[in-house]
C-alpha positions as a printed Julia matrix, in Angstrom:
694×3 Matrix{Float64}:
   0.0     0.01    -0.1
   2.77    2.27     0.83
   4.75    1.5     -2.53
   1.52    2.68    -4.39
   1.29    5.99    -2.63
   4.98    6.28    -3.12
   4.21    5.56    -7.09
   1.33    8.05    -7.35
   3.56   10.95    -5.57
   6.03    9.83    -8.24
   3.83   10.37   -11.36
   2.49   13.61    -9.78
   5.69   15.33    -9.38
   6.66   14.34   -13.0
   3.34   16.21   -14.21
   4.0    19.18   -12.33
   7.36   19.21   -13.66
   6.09   18.43   -17.04
   3.66   21.69   -16.56
   5.84   23.97   -15.47
   8.47   23.08   -18.5
   5.87   23.64   -20.78
   5.0    26.94   -19.28
   8.48   28.27   -19.66
   9.3    27.91   -16.26
  12.15   25.81   -14.15
  12.08   24.27   -10.85
  14.61   27.26   -10.07
  12.13   30.28   -11.06
  13.72   31.23   -14.76
  11.68   31.47   -18.22
  11.62   31.06   -22.17
  10.81   33.86   -25.34
   7.66   32.8    -26.83
   7.15   32.15   -30.98
   7.21   35.5    -33.34
   3.68   36.38   -34.93
   2.69   37.2    -38.57
   3.43   41.38   -39.39
   3.27   43.38   -42.52
   5.21   46.35   -43.34
   5.66   48.67   -46.27
   8.82   47.77   -48.22
   8.56   49.41   -51.4
   6.94   52.65   -53.34
   6.78   55.08   -50.22
   7.3    57.71   -50.38
   6.9    58.88   -53.84
   5.06   61.2    -56.32
   3.27   61.06   -59.85
   1.48   63.79   -61.78
  -2.43   63.92   -61.44
  -3.98   61.6    -63.39
  -0.93   59.7    -64.45
   0.21   56.29   -62.82
   2.99   56.1    -60.01
   6.55   54.65   -61.3
   6.89   52.18   -58.64
   4.02   49.57   -57.12
   2.98   49.33   -53.63
   4.76   46.56   -52.01
   3.55   44.88   -48.49
   5.75   42.06   -47.15
   4.18   39.97   -44.37
   6.49   37.61   -42.26
   6.58   35.58   -39.08
   9.92   36.36   -37.63
  11.87   37.14   -40.38
  10.41   34.51   -42.59
   8.45   35.43   -45.24
   4.78   34.19   -45.72
   3.29   33.19   -49.0
  -0.2    33.07   -49.99
  -1.32   35.68   -47.7
  -4.31   38.19   -49.04
  -3.46   41.87   -48.59
  -5.84   44.48   -48.86
  -4.26   47.85   -50.13
  -6.68   50.86   -49.25
  -6.31   54.22   -50.54
  -7.81   57.12   -48.37
  -8.73   60.7    -49.63
  -7.18   63.88   -48.13
  -9.05   67.03   -47.21
  -8.2    68.23   -50.48
  -9.37   65.63   -52.45
  -6.15   64.01   -53.62
  -6.37   59.98   -53.54
  -5.16   57.55   -55.94
  -7.18   54.44   -57.63
  -6.43   50.87   -58.36
  -8.09   50.25   -61.78
 -10.83   52.84   -61.12
 -11.41   51.91   -57.21
  -9.85   52.91   -53.86
  -9.05   49.12   -52.99
  -7.15   46.4    -54.23
  -6.0    42.9    -53.21
  -2.98   41.05   -53.88
  -1.55   37.43   -52.77
   2.15   37.43   -51.22
   4.63   35.78   -53.36
   7.04   33.1    -52.21
   9.15   36.0    -50.57
   5.9    37.61   -48.64
   5.47   40.31   -51.04
   2.0    41.25   -52.25
   2.21   44.48   -55.04
  -0.45   46.9    -56.17
   0.06   49.65   -58.68
  -1.64   52.59   -58.25
  -2.86   55.93   -60.23
  -3.1    59.85   -59.17
  -6.52   61.2    -59.22
  -7.06   64.63   -60.94
  -6.51   66.56   -57.6
  -3.05   67.22   -56.67
  -1.88   66.96   -53.02
  -0.81   64.41   -50.09
  -2.4    61.46   -48.52
  -1.79   57.72   -47.7
  -2.52   54.37   -48.74
  -2.63   51.52   -45.95
  -2.26   47.69   -46.54
  -3.81   45.36   -43.95
  -3.51   41.4    -43.99
  -6.07   39.07   -41.79
  -3.76   37.6    -38.9
  -1.03   40.2    -39.35
  -0.6    42.53   -36.8
  -0.09   46.32   -37.46
  -0.47   48.22   -40.99
   1.84   48.92   -43.63
   1.65   52.88   -44.42
   2.51   54.25   -47.78
   3.19   57.88   -48.12
   1.97   59.38   -51.9
   1.69   62.99   -53.53
  -0.09   63.9    -56.68
   1.95   66.58   -58.21
   0.03   69.33   -60.36
   0.35   68.52   -64.42
   2.69   70.94   -65.97
   0.77   73.82   -67.44
   2.2    76.29   -70.38
   1.45   79.76   -70.36
   2.51   82.83   -72.8
   4.8    85.06   -70.39
   5.93   87.35   -72.95
   5.31   88.85   -76.46
   1.55   89.54   -75.96
  -0.19   91.41   -76.87
   1.55   93.19   -79.67
   1.35   94.5    -83.02
   3.32   95.5    -85.94
   2.45   96.84   -89.52
   2.19   93.9    -92.24
   5.16   92.13   -93.64
   7.37   93.15   -90.34
   8.96   91.44   -87.6
   7.24   92.02   -84.31
   9.13   93.65   -81.57
   9.23   90.77   -79.24
   9.97   87.14   -79.67
   6.93   85.03   -78.37
   7.96   83.47   -74.68
   5.91   80.87   -73.15
   6.84   79.06   -69.69
   6.2    75.42   -68.58
   5.9    74.69   -64.77
   4.94   72.29   -62.75
   2.86   74.28   -59.77
   5.51   76.76   -59.02
   8.59   74.44   -60.39
  10.12   75.51   -63.62
  10.21   72.59   -65.98
  13.26   72.61   -68.38
  14.06   70.23   -71.17
  10.22   70.57   -72.35
   9.7    71.03   -76.3
   7.59   73.36   -76.97
   5.76   74.22   -80.53
   4.5    77.58   -81.67
   2.04   77.64   -84.46
   0.74   80.48   -86.39
  -2.71   80.15   -88.46
  -2.68   78.64   -91.83
  -4.53   81.37   -93.73
  -5.74   84.9    -93.18
  -4.03   87.55   -90.92
  -0.85   85.66   -89.4
   3.05   85.3    -90.1
   5.86   83.27   -90.11
   8.77   82.08   -88.2
  11.61   82.37   -90.76
   9.25   81.73   -93.48
   7.06   78.68   -91.76
   4.21   78.76   -89.9
   5.25   76.8    -86.71
   8.82   76.51   -84.85
   9.92   75.13   -81.73
  11.96   75.72   -78.78
  13.02   73.71   -75.57
  12.88   75.38   -72.26
  15.74   76.5    -70.18
  16.47   75.94   -66.22
  13.45   78.6    -65.8
  10.86   76.76   -67.79
  11.03   79.24   -70.43
  10.7    78.39   -74.18
  11.54   81.64   -76.6
  10.51   81.54   -79.9
  12.54   82.56   -83.08
  11.58   85.91   -84.56
   8.07   86.38   -85.79
   7.05   88.33   -89.1
   3.57   89.46   -89.45
   2.44   88.49   -92.99
   0.37   91.01   -95.81
  -2.89   90.37   -94.41
  -4.3    92.71   -91.78
  -6.19   92.03   -88.77
  -5.89   90.31   -85.33
  -4.87   86.65   -84.61
  -3.75   83.99   -81.96
  -0.5    82.16   -82.21
  -0.4    79.01   -79.89
   2.38   77.23   -77.84
   2.09   73.49   -76.93
   4.16   70.91   -75.34
   3.27   67.13   -75.19
   2.16   66.27   -71.82
   1.62   69.54   -70.88
  -1.75   70.88   -70.62
  -3.37   73.66   -71.69
  -1.82   76.05   -74.73
  -0.33   79.58   -74.31
  -1.94   81.89   -76.88
  -0.08   85.32   -77.69
  -2.55   87.75   -79.21
  -0.86   89.75   -82.12
  -2.13   92.08   -84.73
  -1.02   92.88   -88.28
  -1.77   96.76   -88.31
  -1.31   99.66   -91.01
  -0.67  102.41   -88.41
   2.95  101.88   -87.9
   4.53  102.52   -91.08
   2.79  105.99   -92.26
  -0.63  104.37   -93.38
  -3.59  106.5    -93.01
  -7.53  105.19   -93.05
  -9.93  106.65   -94.84
 -13.84  105.4    -94.56
 -16.3   105.77   -97.46
 -20.05  105.5    -98.34
 -22.18  106.15  -101.44
 -25.41  105.66  -102.87
 -26.89  105.8   -106.1
 -28.09  103.88  -109.51
 -26.14  100.98  -110.65
 -25.93  100.28  -114.6
 -24.65   96.77  -113.77
 -26.95   93.52  -112.84
 -29.4    94.76  -115.25
 -29.94   98.35  -113.65
 -30.89  100.97  -112.91
 -31.23   99.77  -109.33
 -30.28  101.4   -106.29
 -27.36  100.52  -104.39
 -25.5   101.27  -101.48
 -21.53  100.87  -100.71
 -19.55  101.62   -97.52
 -16.04  100.87   -96.82
 -12.56  101.59   -95.7
  -9.09  101.8    -97.15
  -5.56  102.24   -96.08
  -3.02  104.49   -97.81
   0.57  104.51   -97.68
   2.47  107.97   -98.17
   2.67  107.59  -101.65
  -1.22  107.34  -102.43
  -1.17  103.48  -102.71
  -4.3   101.37  -101.56
  -2.43   98.47   -99.6
  -5.87   97.23   -98.41
  -9.0    97.66   -97.27
 -12.59   96.3    -96.9
 -16.08   97.4    -98.11
 -19.78   95.92   -98.3
 -22.16   96.49  -101.49
 -25.77   95.6   -101.73
 -28.15   96.61  -104.16
 -31.37   94.73  -103.14
 -30.92   92.47  -106.18
 -28.71   90.02  -105.11
 -25.57   91.67  -106.09
 -24.02   92.14  -102.62
 -20.86   91.49  -100.88
 -20.4    88.32   -98.84
 -21.07   88.03   -95.64
 -19.86   88.42   -92.92
 -16.52   88.95   -94.81
 -17.22   91.7    -97.0
 -15.45   92.19  -100.08
 -11.61   92.55   -99.62
  -9.81   95.65  -101.32
  -6.17   94.11  -102.18
  -4.81   97.12  -103.97
  -5.36  100.46  -105.73
  -4.36  104.21  -105.97
  -5.33  107.46  -105.21
  -4.1   110.5   -107.1
  -4.72  113.84  -106.38
  -3.96  117.61  -108.1
  -2.73  119.65  -104.73
  -3.95  122.88  -106.27
  -7.7   121.83  -106.81
  -8.16  119.12  -104.43
  -9.67  116.94  -107.51
  -8.49  113.55  -107.78
  -8.98  110.13  -108.99
  -9.5   106.99  -106.29
  -8.83  103.21  -107.68
  -9.89  100.18  -105.82
  -9.0    96.54  -106.76
 -11.7    94.07  -104.81
 -11.73   90.68  -105.1
 -15.36   90.79  -106.21
 -15.44   90.28  -110.13
 -19.08   91.32  -109.96
 -18.73   95.17  -108.8
 -16.97   97.56  -110.95
 -15.11   96.68  -114.35
 -14.04   93.02  -113.37
 -14.01   93.75  -109.84
 -12.22   97.52  -110.3
 -14.06  100.37  -109.27
 -13.05  104.12  -110.04
 -14.08  107.19  -108.09
 -13.45  110.88  -108.61
 -12.65  112.64  -105.35
 -12.97  116.39  -104.86
 -11.31  117.2   -101.14
 -12.71  119.85   -99.18
  -9.86  119.57   -96.77
  -7.3   116.76   -95.73
  -9.57  114.79   -93.56
 -13.02  115.03   -96.24
 -13.92  114.77   -99.54
 -16.73  114.26  -101.82
 -16.55  111.21  -103.8
 -18.79  109.95  -106.91
 -18.37  106.56  -108.45
 -16.55  107.31  -111.77
 -16.4   104.06  -113.74
 -19.68  103.97  -116.16
 -20.75  101.03  -114.15
 -22.45  102.79  -111.54
 -22.91  106.28  -110.69
 -23.42  107.74  -106.77
 -23.08  110.37  -104.45
 -21.21  110.3   -101.08
 -18.07  110.93   -98.47
 -14.68  110.3    -98.05
 -13.58  110.8    -94.52
 -10.26  110.38   -92.4
 -10.74  107.4    -89.9
  -9.71  107.92   -86.16
 -10.09  104.42   -84.57
  -8.36  104.84   -81.0
 -11.1   106.03   -79.0
 -14.12  103.8    -78.47
 -17.9   104.54   -78.99
 -19.81  105.72   -76.18
 -22.79  107.67   -75.56
 -25.94  109.09   -78.12
 -26.14  109.17   -81.44
 -28.36  110.34   -83.86
 -28.95  108.58   -87.06
 -30.66  108.29   -90.56
 -30.99  105.3    -93.21
 -32.39  105.69   -96.64
 -32.77  103.04   -99.65
 -35.13  100.97  -101.15
 -37.15   98.18   -99.24
 -37.66   94.51   -99.54
 -40.4    93.16  -101.83
 -42.1    96.71  -103.12
 -38.74   98.08  -103.86
 -39.99  101.38  -102.76
 -38.11  103.99  -100.99
 -37.57  104.06   -97.26
 -36.35  106.07   -94.6
 -35.24  105.7    -90.83
 -34.27  108.1    -88.18
 -34.02  108.14   -84.57
 -31.69  108.21   -81.63
 -29.56  105.19   -79.89
 -27.29  105.23   -77.17
 -24.19  103.01   -77.01
 -23.14  101.04   -73.79
 -19.3    99.85   -74.46
 -17.26   99.8    -71.59
 -14.98   97.57   -72.95
 -15.95   98.25   -76.59
 -12.88   97.31   -78.52
 -12.72   93.77   -77.0
 -16.07   92.8    -76.6
 -18.28   95.5    -78.35
 -21.46   96.65   -76.55
 -25.38   96.91   -76.59
 -27.35   99.7    -78.0
 -30.9   101.06   -77.46
 -32.89  103.84   -78.68
 -35.62  105.03   -80.58
 -36.73  105.47   -84.45
 -39.23  106.26   -86.98
 -39.58  104.71   -90.03
 -41.6   105.66   -93.72
 -41.88  102.55   -95.83
 -45.03  102.8    -97.94
 -43.78   99.4    -99.33
 -44.72   97.71   -95.72
 -47.27  100.22   -94.24
 -49.55  103.1    -95.83
 -48.78  105.29   -92.55
 -45.11  105.93   -91.15
 -44.05  104.36   -87.6
 -43.25  106.59   -84.94
 -41.23  106.3    -81.84
 -40.66  102.79   -81.95
 -38.17  101.51   -79.57
 -35.47   99.15   -80.55
 -32.36   97.37   -78.98
 -29.39   95.39   -80.21
 -25.72   94.59   -80.09
 -22.71   96.4    -81.71
 -19.63   94.23   -82.27
 -16.08   95.23   -81.48
 -14.6    96.86   -84.81
 -11.76   95.32   -86.78
  -8.3    97.07   -88.27
 -10.69   98.98   -90.56
 -13.35  100.29   -87.96
 -15.89   97.89   -89.4
 -18.43   96.16   -86.94
 -21.82   94.82   -86.98
 -24.86   95.81   -85.72
 -27.45   93.01   -84.57
 -31.09   92.74   -83.25
 -32.42   96.17   -83.98
 -35.44   95.18   -86.35
 -34.66   97.75   -88.57
 -32.62   95.38   -90.39
 -31.3    91.69   -89.93
 -27.65   93.04   -90.09
 -26.04   96.25   -90.43
 -22.6    96.72   -90.95
 -20.97  100.01   -89.52
 -17.39  101.72   -90.28
 -16.15  104.3    -87.98
 -15.17  107.69   -89.01
 -14.08  108.28   -85.36
 -16.0   108.08   -82.37
 -18.1   111.11   -83.52
 -19.73  109.28   -86.35
 -20.56  105.95   -88.12
 -20.98  105.2    -91.69
 -23.76  102.62   -91.54
 -25.23   99.83   -94.54
 -27.77   97.26   -94.42
 -26.17   93.93   -95.82
 -28.95   91.62   -95.53
 -29.42   89.41   -98.54
 -32.53   87.1    -99.27
 -31.57   85.4   -102.59
 -34.39   85.51  -105.3
 -36.26   88.24  -103.93
 -35.66   91.75  -103.62
 -34.06   93.09  -100.15
 -33.54   95.76   -98.19
 -30.5    98.12   -99.42
 -29.92  100.98   -97.09
 -26.97  103.08   -96.24
 -26.75  106.2    -93.78
 -24.61  107.6    -90.91
 -24.82  107.85   -87.41
 -23.43  111.22   -85.43
 -22.77  111.83   -81.89
 -24.29  113.71   -79.36
 -21.61  114.38   -77.02
 -18.7   116.98   -76.19
 -15.24  116.73   -77.78
 -13.78  116.41   -74.35
 -16.44  113.7    -73.3
 -20.06  113.8    -71.79
 -23.29  113.61   -73.15
 -25.32  116.96   -74.34
 -28.86  117.23   -73.27
 -31.0   118.58   -75.61
 -33.83  121.02   -75.39
 -35.63  123.01   -77.81
 -32.82  125.79   -77.06
 -30.46  123.36   -79.12
 -32.25  124.18   -82.48
 -31.59  127.85   -83.44
 -31.47  129.74   -86.86
 -30.66  127.22   -89.16
 -30.38  126.13   -92.67
 -31.78  122.47   -94.03
 -31.93  120.64   -97.0
 -34.14  117.42   -97.58
 -34.37  115.28  -100.53
 -35.34  111.79  -102.18
 -32.73  108.95  -102.32
 -34.38  107.21  -105.12
 -36.0   107.6   -108.49
 -39.5   106.56  -106.93
 -40.14  109.97  -105.45
 -38.22  112.8   -106.59
 -37.98  116.03  -104.62
 -35.34  118.14  -103.47
 -35.99  121.25  -101.09
 -33.77  124.02   -99.17
 -34.39  126.43   -96.47
 -33.93  128.74   -93.67
 -35.68  129.15   -90.49
 -35.45  130.77   -87.07
 -37.2   129.34   -83.66
 -38.73  130.57   -80.97
 -37.58  127.69   -78.46
 -40.23  128.69   -75.63
 -43.24  128.69   -77.8
 -41.88  125.51   -79.84
 -42.29  127.24   -83.29
 -40.28  128.06   -86.24
 -40.49  130.31   -89.23
 -38.65  131.22   -92.52
 -38.54  130.52   -96.59
 -37.59  127.47   -98.29
 -37.49  126.27  -102.17
 -39.11  122.86  -103.22
 -39.0   120.81  -106.24
 -41.12  117.93  -106.74
 -41.74  116.11  -109.84
 -45.45  115.76  -109.05
 -45.79  119.14  -107.71
 -43.47  121.13  -109.36
 -41.37  124.11  -107.83
 -42.25  126.29  -105.15
 -39.72  129.17  -104.84
 -38.97  131.46  -101.93
 -42.13  130.21   -99.98
 -42.76  131.41   -96.65
 -42.67  128.47   -94.09
 -43.69  128.39   -90.53
 -44.82  125.46   -87.8
 -43.94  123.83   -84.54
 -41.44  121.62   -83.23
 -40.71  119.78   -80.18
 -37.45  118.2    -78.85
 -37.84  115.33   -76.24
 -36.93  115.69   -72.7
 -37.14  112.01   -71.95
 -35.58  110.57   -75.52
 -32.37  112.91   -75.91
 -32.26  114.58   -79.02
 -35.35  113.1    -80.7
 -38.18  115.07   -81.83
 -40.17  116.64   -84.67
 -41.03  119.35   -87.22
 -44.63  120.01   -88.32
 -45.01  122.56   -91.15
 -48.06  124.51   -90.3
 -48.77  124.95   -94.5
 -47.23  121.88   -96.61
 -43.98  122.72   -98.45
 -45.46  121.31  -101.63
 -45.89  117.89  -100.05
 -43.69  118.38   -97.19
 -45.71  118.48   -93.85
 -43.81  116.22   -91.03
 -40.16  115.88   -90.37
 -38.4   113.88   -87.77
 -35.56  115.9    -86.17
 -32.85  114.05   -84.56
 -30.12  116.5    -82.67
 -26.41  115.66   -83.13
 -23.17  117.77   -81.92
 -20.75  117.37   -84.7
 -20.62  118.7    -88.51
 -22.94  116.3    -90.44
 -21.17  117.45   -93.41
 -17.61  117.31   -92.41
 -17.6   114.42   -89.14
 -13.87  115.16   -88.55
 -14.87  118.87   -87.82
 -15.64  118.74   -84.21
 -15.18  122.48   -83.67
 -18.54  123.52   -85.56
 -21.49  121.08   -85.07
 -23.85  122.3    -82.31
 -26.98  122.82   -83.61
 -26.81  120.13   -86.29
 -29.22  117.71   -86.86
 -30.95  115.08   -89.1
 -34.4   115.1    -91.11
 -36.27  112.69   -92.19
 -39.46  113.26   -94.26
 -42.07  111.34   -92.8
 -45.28  112.12   -95.02
 -46.54  108.52   -95.83
 -47.76  107.88   -99.57
 -46.65  111.07  -100.48
 -43.13  111.01  -100.48
 -39.92  110.44   -98.21
 -36.5   111.51   -97.75
 -33.55  112.41   -95.57
 -31.57  115.53   -95.03
 -29.93  117.83   -92.54
 -29.93  120.63   -90.86
 -27.21  123.06   -89.68
 -26.97  126.19   -87.5
 -26.11  129.12   -89.17
 -25.48  132.73   -88.6
 -26.23  136.4    -90.17
 -23.39  137.25   -92.91
 -23.04  139.65   -95.73
 -22.29  139.25   -99.3
 -18.93  140.43   -99.03
 -18.15  137.47   -96.75
 -19.15  134.65   -99.45
 -15.78  134.5   -101.16
 -12.95  132.31  -101.76
 -13.08  128.77  -102.54
 -15.83  126.3   -102.15
 -16.05  123.0   -102.97
 -19.7   121.28  -104.05
 -21.57  118.37  -105.14
 -24.9   117.42  -106.5
 -27.11  114.26  -107.2
 -29.73  114.4   -109.77
 -32.79  112.12  -110.76
 -34.71  112.9   -113.83
 -37.79  110.32  -114.74
 -37.67  111.25  -118.58
 -34.72  109.18  -118.96
 -33.71  105.56  -118.41
 -32.16  105.47  -115.15
 -32.16  109.22  -114.79
 -29.31  109.75  -112.56
 -26.22  112.03  -112.71
 -23.64  113.06  -110.35
 -21.7   115.99  -110.08
 -18.88  117.22  -107.64
 -16.21  119.97  -108.09
 -14.38  123.19  -107.1
 -14.35  126.77  -107.89
 -14.01  130.36  -106.35
 -16.66  132.66  -105.6
 -16.17  136.67  -106.13
 -18.96  138.97  -105.91
 -21.46  136.43  -105.76
 -19.73  134.67  -109.27
 -18.93  131.18  -108.56
 -16.99  129.3   -111.54
 -14.48  126.36  -111.53
 -14.33  122.67  -112.97
 -15.58  119.28  -111.82
 -16.39  115.64  -112.95
 -19.88  114.26  -114.12
 -20.6   110.59  -113.85
 -23.56  109.83  -116.17
 -23.92  106.31  -117.32
 -27.44  107.13  -118.68
 -26.57  110.14  -121.04
 -28.31  112.84  -119.58
 -25.78  115.2   -120.91
 -24.14  114.57  -124.36
 -21.11  112.5   -124.61
 -19.59  109.66  -122.57
 -20.64  108.04  -119.45
 -18.23  110.19  -117.27
 -16.4   113.44  -118.14
 -13.69  115.11  -116.38
 -12.85  118.56  -116.23
 -16.19  119.95  -116.63
 -16.48  123.62  -116.73
 -19.29  125.47  -114.66
 -20.31  128.95  -113.55
 -23.09  130.94  -112.47
 -24.14  134.2   -110.58
 -26.06  134.6   -107.54
């Protein structure tokens, strides 16, 4: 029995020793290290950066091991976080990816930066592995290219620009060197070349700058953009350039005319307006124009006709000269070449008549000033023929231009007009409101007016901020379209600011009024004095009408009114008709209507429109006058005339010339354009003598 007890005690002691050994203990109180656990660490691809939307160069690598021994076949999950800025990365379009460790315990995942620059982290975890592998990543902004020198700038045609074009490539704020930049000029129209080529390349330096070769303007006027681009770089560098005519002594003149054409199965009414550039030798180096006869003979829109060459020769002793314009429209003039006779009044203003036998018309040639934007109020008239009925139509009114950035963006306009168009309505429309937009002018002061309701499209040519020549350019193939031309004159002071017109703005004045087409021939001139307080006028006038004959030195009187709410807009009504003339629209201006470059003698000027409905209509002008003596009417004078006569086919001739007055005897020479042979001889006649006594 005792032997059995001793055996049981021995077994128990052995069991306790075995338990202590398994627990790392010893009978003497010592211990042993437990076996290591599984861990995960980031072993590749951190830290690193990539451009936004581009893949990172190195894949992310996480390693799973136990006590330094790689664990294969372990599934690792990679998760991209999103920074506050929105920067993150994606694994094939998602923010997580899984990979299995290889025999070296490595799991790898390729990652792509999203489109937001910034820094963020990616984590990797594995089930059963302690800890997290963390990767630090940065999305760099994409390199961008910008124009940093040489824009905007201008130069004369066929000359080199003063500054080379510089494009700069930066990644954020870090310059990118060694980047190849390609500069590209327009392939047609206004543009230029780099040593004869439309493109050129340059490589960025340590500051990220690429400088183009010298750039030379071509022979076409206008503004355009040269672009610079680089592979892998966002955006383009845009250089705004302009080929001008103002840096080599060239001078711009605008012109406008209306009359009768013999071409295109005429006689038809036609309207013409444009601008030309003259060099110091009188060569026409370029220009633009718009022609419209209402029967389909029009300049293409929106480009108009290009004037490619020509010449102006003038006799300095008389101011009489010839202007030849070569256009790209072979339907006009003689195979595209138009000839005009001009009679200069002064260096800035001339009367002009088409003088090539294909058409005859009267108008004006005026020096252009294009560096001052339009703004403020304007009075205007338009005259021509209407659509469908081909009857005489006239418009008159006032408008205001709002154009804070006129030369860059154009502006808006709004105003009030009267219209007499018997082909459309038996009675005139008075006081109609309108609004529209006006585009910025091009190199020749040409722009477009839309949305007025007066015409679908009106083109204008700036004489300067004080005056515009306006032409209707609508063309409806197969039917008669509107054809009109006219002017708008400023209502501001030479130093800036808007004049407020009242009845007192109209004082002692002379006036003229005439038809503009053979459908209703009349002409009237006269003078009157006003009583602003009573709103009345009285004076004398002469009138010549085909239907009603001549009234000479006829007393006139009536009432007039200038609106206090519509600036410069008014009416003038005859108490007793002057022939068929009863009601006139009157629209006050502040510049000389006959010579808009004369800004010192225009107060009291106005435009007139006859608003008599079915009877007749026409346009004219008012000019302030003063009491003068016969002895003051002396010296040199220029005159022009336009005549219609229904007794001959077509019935129009135009006459302009210059002479002198001594003791009220006027004599000189001029030129006659007479395609329908009202006078004897050919269709044009120069050095025509004239004389007469007042």
